[in-house]
Amino acid sequence: MKLLTGKRENKVFIGVLDSTETKVLSVNETDSMVECIAKGEEFLQDVKEKIEAASLEAYFLLDEVTLLSPITKPPKNILCVGKNYVDHAIEMGSKDDIPEHMMVFTKAPTTIIGPNEQIENHLSITNQLDYEGELAIVIGKKGRNIRKEDALDYVFGYTIVNDITARDLQAKHKQFFLGKSLDNSCPMGPFLVHKESLSNPNQLHIETKVNGEVRQSSNTKHFIFSVEEMIVTLSLGMTLEPGDVIATGTPAGVGKGFHPPRFLKPGDQIEITIEGIGTLTNHVSKEI
Ligand code: MG
């Protein structure tokens, strides 16, 4: 089941894709995705019933829909895991940078934009804007001190994020928060895939292209900390809530990893594809 937050004829709605992934059925026009997820099984049952009851005419074309970020307002900052692939940890420094304990930072919720929305270039603030293609976990139910064997029960589904980073601000301020929280620096989407539709989140191909050139190509099987381990560590003494988003880290091939670095420029197109989810495409704004 692939869900989306969309806008059509000026109305925002929660939709579900048909099997051809060209048509959409609206399943909720009053609640946000976070509110829908919080309803738990009741929401899933409702979607299934609406699919069964819908006539062909009830579906409209995906092309007629403006996709928004599947989660527009998570309950807390976006939780981000850093250096979760060995090859990326090394490109950012050396073997000494491979974390022994999970590295965590956050992005402000005001960073979130949808597919095809423009990433602001922030030229007056940074000249080291970088991309990071990542699998994102969306939490489905409230939990604290979650055990590894139960961790996937707390997942609703998965989407894609681009953890856009101002490398100069990230380094200058020591703490990552400012360099990770510029407005429009968290493209998310295009779809939120329910966990039942992805057999193993720890084995998904992930690829990032910039202007059509492959920059990152890896697989979540190379995670240092698995999806389950991330949930265990993040929920230690801290309550995870429905709609919380966990960005799981990026593989090697970010702009900073090249010699010389290849940071983003106004007008650049970034496409992130994850097996079973889809492709998230955004451009960097051209305005000076
Ligand atoms: Mg990241």
PDB file of N, CA and C in Angstrom, residues 74-144:
ATOM      1  N   PRO A  74       5.557  16.488  11.452  1.00  0.00           N
ATOM      2  CA  PRO A  74       5.762  15.406  12.434  1.00  0.00           C
ATOM      3  C   PRO A  74       5.646  15.949  13.855  1.00  0.00           C
ATOM      4  N   PRO A  75       5.380  15.067  14.837  1.00  0.00           N
ATOM      5  CA  PRO A  75       5.204  15.519  16.221  1.00  0.00           C
ATOM      6  C   PRO A  75       6.465  16.145  16.825  1.00  0.00           C
ATOM      7  N   LYS A  76       7.624  15.740  16.340  1.00  0.00           N
ATOM      8  CA  LYS A  76       8.859  16.344  16.853  1.00  0.00           C
ATOM      9  C   LYS A  76       9.810  16.580  15.690  1.00  0.00           C
ATOM     10  N   ASN A  77      10.970  17.139  15.977  1.00  0.00           N
ATOM     11  CA  ASN A  77      11.968  17.313  14.924  1.00  0.00           C
ATOM     12  C   ASN A  77      12.208  15.992  14.197  1.00  0.00           C
ATOM     13  N   ILE A  78      12.670  16.083  12.980  1.00  0.00           N
ATOM     14  CA  ILE A  78      13.042  14.873  12.249  1.00  0.00           C
ATOM     15  C   ILE A  78      14.294  14.321  12.921  1.00  0.00           C
ATOM     16  N   LEU A  79      14.222  13.050  13.312  1.00  0.00           N
ATOM     17  CA  LEU A  79      15.356  12.417  13.996  1.00  0.00           C
ATOM     18  C   LEU A  79      16.285  11.848  12.929  1.00  0.00           C
ATOM     19  N   CYS A  80      17.555  12.197  13.006  1.00  0.00           N
ATOM     20  CA  CYS A  80      18.483  11.789  11.947  1.00  0.00           C
ATOM     21  C   CYS A  80      19.654  11.006  12.518  1.00  0.00           C
ATOM     22  N   VAL A  81      19.964   9.900  11.848  1.00  0.00           N
ATOM     23  CA  VAL A  81      21.130   9.116  12.238  1.00  0.00           C
ATOM     24  C   VAL A  81      22.278   9.525  11.314  1.00  0.00           C
ATOM     25  N   GLY A  82      23.433   9.800  11.898  1.00  0.00           N
ATOM     26  CA  GLY A  82      24.600  10.220  11.113  1.00  0.00           C
ATOM     27  C   GLY A  82      25.558   9.057  10.919  1.00  0.00           C
ATOM     28  N   LYS A  83      26.309   9.108   9.840  1.00  0.00           N
ATOM     29  CA  LYS A  83      27.383   8.125   9.585  1.00  0.00           C
ATOM     30  C   LYS A  83      26.941   6.692   9.857  1.00  0.00           C
ATOM     31  N   ASN A  84      25.880   6.280   9.152  1.00  0.00           N
ATOM     32  CA  ASN A  84      25.342   4.928   9.362  1.00  0.00           C
ATOM     33  C   ASN A  84      25.761   3.949   8.268  1.00  0.00           C
ATOM     34  N   TYR A  85      26.625   4.407   7.365  1.00  0.00           N
ATOM     35  CA  TYR A  85      27.220   3.505   6.365  1.00  0.00           C
ATOM     36  C   TYR A  85      28.737   3.698   6.491  1.00  0.00           C
ATOM     37  N   VAL A  86      29.482   2.589   6.557  1.00  0.00           N
ATOM     38  CA  VAL A  86      30.938   2.653   6.754  1.00  0.00           C
ATOM     39  C   VAL A  86      31.610   3.528   5.687  1.00  0.00           C
ATOM     40  N   ASP A  87      31.222   3.310   4.395  1.00  0.00           N
ATOM     41  CA  ASP A  87      31.903   4.048   3.318  1.00  0.00           C
ATOM     42  C   ASP A  87      31.664   5.558   3.416  1.00  0.00           C
ATOM     43  N   HIS A  88      30.489   5.960   3.920  1.00  0.00           N
ATOM     44  CA  HIS A  88      30.219   7.395   4.091  1.00  0.00           C
ATOM     45  C   HIS A  88      31.013   7.952   5.278  1.00  0.00           C
ATOM     46  N   ALA A  89      31.082   7.186   6.368  1.00  0.00           N
ATOM     47  CA  ALA A  89      31.846   7.647   7.542  1.00  0.00           C
ATOM     48  C   ALA A  89      33.297   7.907   7.131  1.00  0.00           C
ATOM     49  N   ILE A  90      33.834   7.032   6.284  1.00  0.00           N
ATOM     50  CA  ILE A  90      35.231   7.175   5.856  1.00  0.00           C
ATOM     51  C   ILE A  90      35.398   8.377   4.921  1.00  0.00           C
ATOM     52  N   GLU A  91      34.431   8.592   4.007  1.00  0.00           N
ATOM     53  CA  GLU A  91      34.575   9.732   3.075  1.00  0.00           C
ATOM     54  C   GLU A  91      34.484  11.070   3.817  1.00  0.00           C
ATOM     55  N   MET A  92      33.838  11.080   4.978  1.00  0.00           N
ATOM     56  CA  MET A  92      33.718  12.315   5.763  1.00  0.00           C
ATOM     57  C   MET A  92      34.934  12.525   6.669  1.00  0.00           C
ATOM     58  N   GLY A  93      35.850  11.585   6.703  1.00  0.00           N
ATOM     59  CA  GLY A  93      37.019  11.736   7.561  1.00  0.00           C
ATOM     60  C   GLY A  93      37.960  10.579   7.368  1.00  0.00           C
ATOM     61  N   SER A  94      37.861   9.615   8.266  1.00  0.00           N
ATOM     62  CA  SER A  94      38.731   8.446   8.157  1.00  0.00           C
ATOM     63  C   SER A  94      38.062   7.265   8.852  1.00  0.00           C
ATOM     64  N   LYS A  95      38.774   6.165   8.935  1.00  0.00           N
ATOM     65  CA  LYS A  95      38.226   4.983   9.626  1.00  0.00           C
ATOM     66  C   LYS A  95      37.889   5.299  11.076  1.00  0.00           C
ATOM     67  N   ASP A  96      38.586   6.316  11.641  1.00  0.00           N
ATOM     68  CA  ASP A  96      38.310   6.709  13.030  1.00  0.00           C
ATOM     69  C   ASP A  96      36.910   7.304  13.178  1.00  0.00           C
ATOM     70  N   ASP A  97      36.291   7.676  12.036  1.00  0.00           N
ATOM     71  CA  ASP A  97      34.963   8.287  12.100  1.00  0.00           C
ATOM     72  C   ASP A  97      33.832   7.264  12.081  1.00  0.00           C
ATOM     73  N   ILE A  98      34.148   5.980  11.987  1.00  0.00           N
ATOM     74  CA  ILE A  98      33.087   4.959  12.041  1.00  0.00           C
ATOM     75  C   ILE A  98      32.569   4.927  13.487  1.00  0.00           C
ATOM     76  N   PRO A  99      31.276   5.253  13.674  1.00  0.00           N
ATOM     77  CA  PRO A  99      30.794   5.388  15.052  1.00  0.00           C
ATOM     78  C   PRO A  99      30.660   4.054  15.798  1.00  0.00           C
ATOM     79  N   GLU A 100      31.032   4.088  17.062  1.00  0.00           N
ATOM     80  CA  GLU A 100      30.850   2.921  17.911  1.00  0.00           C
ATOM     81  C   GLU A 100      29.418   2.933  18.441  1.00  0.00           C
ATOM     82  N   HIS A 101      28.961   4.152  18.774  1.00  0.00           N
ATOM     83  CA  HIS A 101      27.588   4.349  19.231  1.00  0.00           C
ATOM     84  C   HIS A 101      26.865   5.194  18.195  1.00  0.00           C
ATOM     85  N   MET A 102      25.580   4.968  18.046  1.00  0.00           N
ATOM     86  CA  MET A 102      24.809   5.669  17.027  1.00  0.00           C
ATOM     87  C   MET A 102      24.882   7.183  17.212  1.00  0.00           C
ATOM     88  N   MET A 103      25.105   7.866  16.087  1.00  0.00           N
ATOM     89  CA  MET A 103      25.209   9.330  16.120  1.00  0.00           C
ATOM     90  C   MET A 103      23.839   9.903  15.742  1.00  0.00           C
ATOM     91  N   VAL A 104      23.338  10.829  16.551  1.00  0.00           N
ATOM     92  CA  VAL A 104      21.984  11.354  16.303  1.00  0.00           C
ATOM     93  C   VAL A 104      21.974  12.876  16.320  1.00  0.00           C
ATOM     94  N   PHE A 105      21.266  13.458  15.364  1.00  0.00           N
ATOM     95  CA  PHE A 105      21.003  14.904  15.375  1.00  0.00           C
ATOM     96  C   PHE A 105      19.579  15.085  14.871  1.00  0.00           C
ATOM     97  N   THR A 106      19.099  16.325  14.816  1.00  0.00           N
ATOM     98  CA  THR A 106      17.736  16.529  14.309  1.00  0.00           C
ATOM     99  C   THR A 106      17.677  17.681  13.318  1.00  0.00           C
ATOM    100  N   LYS A 107      16.589  17.705  12.573  1.00  0.00           N
ATOM    101  CA  LYS A 107      16.292  18.803  11.653  1.00  0.00           C
ATOM    102  C   LYS A 107      14.966  19.417  12.094  1.00  0.00           C
ATOM    103  N   ALA A 108      14.859  20.737  12.027  1.00  0.00           N
ATOM    104  CA  ALA A 108      13.605  21.408  12.378  1.00  0.00           C
ATOM    105  C   ALA A 108      12.503  20.976  11.403  1.00  0.00           C
ATOM    106  N   PRO A 109      11.249  20.851  11.894  1.00  0.00           N
ATOM    107  CA  PRO A 109      10.156  20.426  11.001  1.00  0.00           C
ATOM    108  C   PRO A 109       9.881  21.418   9.863  1.00  0.00           C
ATOM    109  N   THR A 110      10.318  22.674  10.039  1.00  0.00           N
ATOM    110  CA  THR A 110      10.133  23.688   8.987  1.00  0.00           C
ATOM    111  C   THR A 110      11.013  23.421   7.765  1.00  0.00           C
ATOM    112  N   THR A 111      11.870  22.406   7.837  1.00  0.00           N
ATOM    113  CA  THR A 111      12.711  22.052   6.679  1.00  0.00           C
ATOM    114  C   THR A 111      11.928  21.257   5.629  1.00  0.00           C
ATOM    115  N   ILE A 112      10.784  20.694   6.021  1.00  0.00           N
ATOM    116  CA  ILE A 112      10.109  19.718   5.153  1.00  0.00           C
ATOM    117  C   ILE A 112       9.463  20.370   3.930  1.00  0.00           C
ATOM    118  N   ILE A 113       9.768  19.809   2.758  1.00  0.00           N
ATOM    119  CA  ILE A 113       9.065  20.161   1.522  1.00  0.00           C
ATOM    120  C   ILE A 113       8.690  18.876   0.797  1.00  0.00           C
ATOM    121  N   GLY A 114       7.830  19.007  -0.187  1.00  0.00           N
ATOM    122  CA  GLY A 114       7.360  17.826  -0.900  1.00  0.00           C
ATOM    123  C   GLY A 114       8.171  17.548  -2.154  1.00  0.00           C
ATOM    124  N   PRO A 115       7.797  16.481  -2.863  1.00  0.00           N
ATOM    125  CA  PRO A 115       8.434  16.162  -4.135  1.00  0.00           C
ATOM    126  C   PRO A 115       8.248  17.329  -5.105  1.00  0.00           C
ATOM    127  N   ASN A 116       9.241  17.571  -5.908  1.00  0.00           N
ATOM    128  CA  ASN A 116       9.211  18.618  -6.946  1.00  0.00           C
ATOM    129  C   ASN A 116       9.180  20.042  -6.406  1.00  0.00           C
ATOM    130  N   GLU A 117       9.156  20.226  -5.109  1.00  0.00           N
ATOM    131  CA  GLU A 117       9.255  21.590  -4.576  1.00  0.00           C
ATOM    132  C   GLU A 117      10.716  22.015  -4.611  1.00  0.00           C
ATOM    133  N   GLN A 118      10.937  23.318  -4.672  1.00  0.00           N
ATOM    134  CA  GLN A 118      12.313  23.821  -4.807  1.00  0.00           C
ATOM    135  C   GLN A 118      13.054  23.845  -3.474  1.00  0.00           C
ATOM    136  N   ILE A 119      14.304  23.412  -3.544  1.00  0.00           N
ATOM    137  CA  ILE A 119      15.212  23.515  -2.399  1.00  0.00           C
ATOM    138  C   ILE A 119      15.823  24.917  -2.496  1.00  0.00           C
ATOM    139  N   GLU A 120      15.599  25.725  -1.472  1.00  0.00           N
ATOM    140  CA  GLU A 120      16.134  27.092  -1.518  1.00  0.00           C
ATOM    141  C   GLU A 120      17.667  27.012  -1.545  1.00  0.00           C
ATOM    142  N   ASN A 121      18.315  27.846  -2.385  1.00  0.00           N
ATOM    143  CA  ASN A 121      19.787  27.715  -2.484  1.00  0.00           C
ATOM    144  C   ASN A 121      20.531  28.389  -1.326  1.00  0.00           C
ATOM    145  N   HIS A 122      19.875  29.314  -0.614  1.00  0.00           N
ATOM    146  CA  HIS A 122      20.473  29.987   0.557  1.00  0.00           C
ATOM    147  C   HIS A 122      21.874  30.533   0.257  1.00  0.00           C
ATOM    148  N   LEU A 123      22.037  31.089  -0.946  1.00  0.00           N
ATOM    149  CA  LEU A 123      23.374  31.548  -1.375  1.00  0.00           C
ATOM    150  C   LEU A 123      23.996  32.597  -0.454  1.00  0.00           C
ATOM    151  N   SER A 124      23.155  33.370   0.240  1.00  0.00           N
ATOM    152  CA  SER A 124      23.713  34.407   1.113  1.00  0.00           C
ATOM    153  C   SER A 124      24.223  33.825   2.438  1.00  0.00           C
ATOM    154  N   ILE A 125      23.907  32.555   2.686  1.00  0.00           N
ATOM    155  CA  ILE A 125      24.263  31.939   3.972  1.00  0.00           C
ATOM    156  C   ILE A 125      25.296  30.828   3.820  1.00  0.00           C
ATOM    157  N   THR A 126      25.218  30.114   2.683  1.00  0.00           N
ATOM    158  CA  THR A 126      26.111  28.957   2.501  1.00  0.00           C
ATOM    159  C   THR A 126      26.563  28.844   1.056  1.00  0.00           C
ATOM    160  N   ASN A 127      27.786  28.375   0.841  1.00  0.00           N
ATOM    161  CA  ASN A 127      28.196  27.985  -0.518  1.00  0.00           C
ATOM    162  C   ASN A 127      28.638  26.522  -0.521  1.00  0.00           C
ATOM    163  N   GLN A 128      28.143  25.781   0.485  1.00  0.00           N
ATOM    164  CA  GLN A 128      28.466  24.346   0.552  1.00  0.00           C
ATOM    165  C   GLN A 128      27.216  23.513   0.778  1.00  0.00           C
ATOM    166  N   LEU A 129      26.195  23.741  -0.055  1.00  0.00           N
ATOM    167  CA  LEU A 129      24.955  22.981   0.091  1.00  0.00           C
ATOM    168  C   LEU A 129      25.165  21.579  -0.493  1.00  0.00           C
ATOM    169  N   ASP A 130      24.774  20.567   0.272  1.00  0.00           N
ATOM    170  CA  ASP A 130      25.061  19.181  -0.129  1.00  0.00           C
ATOM    171  C   ASP A 130      23.789  18.331  -0.024  1.00  0.00           C
ATOM    172  N   TYR A 131      23.788  17.207  -0.728  1.00  0.00           N
ATOM    173  CA  TYR A 131      22.643  16.292  -0.735  1.00  0.00           C
ATOM    174  C   TYR A 131      22.984  15.036   0.064  1.00  0.00           C
ATOM    175  N   GLU A 132      21.956  14.372   0.597  1.00  0.00           N
ATOM    176  CA  GLU A 132      22.136  13.075   1.261  1.00  0.00           C
ATOM    177  C   GLU A 132      20.870  12.246   1.038  1.00  0.00           C
ATOM    178  N   GLY A 133      20.917  11.275   0.163  1.00  0.00           N
ATOM    179  CA  GLY A 133      19.772  10.393  -0.063  1.00  0.00           C
ATOM    180  C   GLY A 133      19.627   9.410   1.089  1.00  0.00           C
ATOM    181  N   GLU A 134      18.400   9.288   1.633  1.00  0.00           N
ATOM    182  CA  GLU A 134      18.217   8.427   2.816  1.00  0.00           C
ATOM    183  C   GLU A 134      16.856   7.738   2.848  1.00  0.00           C
ATOM    184  N   LEU A 135      16.847   6.525   3.356  1.00  0.00           N
ATOM    185  CA  LEU A 135      15.597   5.861   3.703  1.00  0.00           C
ATOM    186  C   LEU A 135      15.069   6.503   4.985  1.00  0.00           C
ATOM    187  N   ALA A 136      13.767   6.772   5.049  1.00  0.00           N
ATOM    188  CA  ALA A 136      13.186   7.319   6.281  1.00  0.00           C
ATOM    189  C   ALA A 136      12.156   6.345   6.843  1.00  0.00           C
ATOM    190  N   ILE A 137      12.228   6.153   8.156  1.00  0.00           N
ATOM    191  CA  ILE A 137      11.264   5.310   8.870  1.00  0.00           C
ATOM    192  C   ILE A 137      10.172   6.226   9.411  1.00  0.00           C
ATOM    193  N   VAL A 138       8.916   5.827   9.271  1.00  0.00           N
ATOM    194  CA  VAL A 138       7.827   6.585   9.891  1.00  0.00           C
ATOM    195  C   VAL A 138       7.226   5.708  10.991  1.00  0.00           C
ATOM    196  N   ILE A 139       7.223   6.251  12.192  1.00  0.00           N
ATOM    197  CA  ILE A 139       6.737   5.497  13.358  1.00  0.00           C
ATOM    198  C   ILE A 139       5.206   5.392  13.337  1.00  0.00           C
ATOM    199  N   GLY A 140       4.689   4.217  13.724  1.00  0.00           N
ATOM    200  CA  GLY A 140       3.254   3.964  13.657  1.00  0.00           C
ATOM    201  C   GLY A 140       2.535   3.991  14.993  1.00  0.00           C
ATOM    202  N   LYS A 141       3.267   3.676  16.062  1.00  0.00           N
ATOM    203  CA  LYS A 141       2.597   3.733  17.374  1.00  0.00           C
ATOM    204  C   LYS A 141       3.576   4.159  18.466  1.00  0.00           C
ATOM    205  N   LYS A 142       2.956   4.684  19.523  1.00  0.00           N
ATOM    206  CA  LYS A 142       3.718   5.228  20.644  1.00  0.00           C
ATOM    207  C   LYS A 142       4.504   4.129  21.350  1.00  0.00           C
ATOM    208  N   GLY A 143       5.753   4.427  21.689  1.00  0.00           N
ATOM    209  CA  GLY A 143       6.510   3.427  22.428  1.00  0.00           C
ATOM    210  C   GLY A 143       7.767   4.002  23.045  1.00  0.00           C
ATOM    211  N   ARG A 144       8.186   3.374  24.130  1.00  0.00           N
ATOM    212  CA  ARG A 144       9.401   3.770  24.824  1.00  0.00           C
ATOM    213  C   ARG A 144      10.132   2.499  25.252  1.00  0.00           C
TER     214      ARG A 144
END
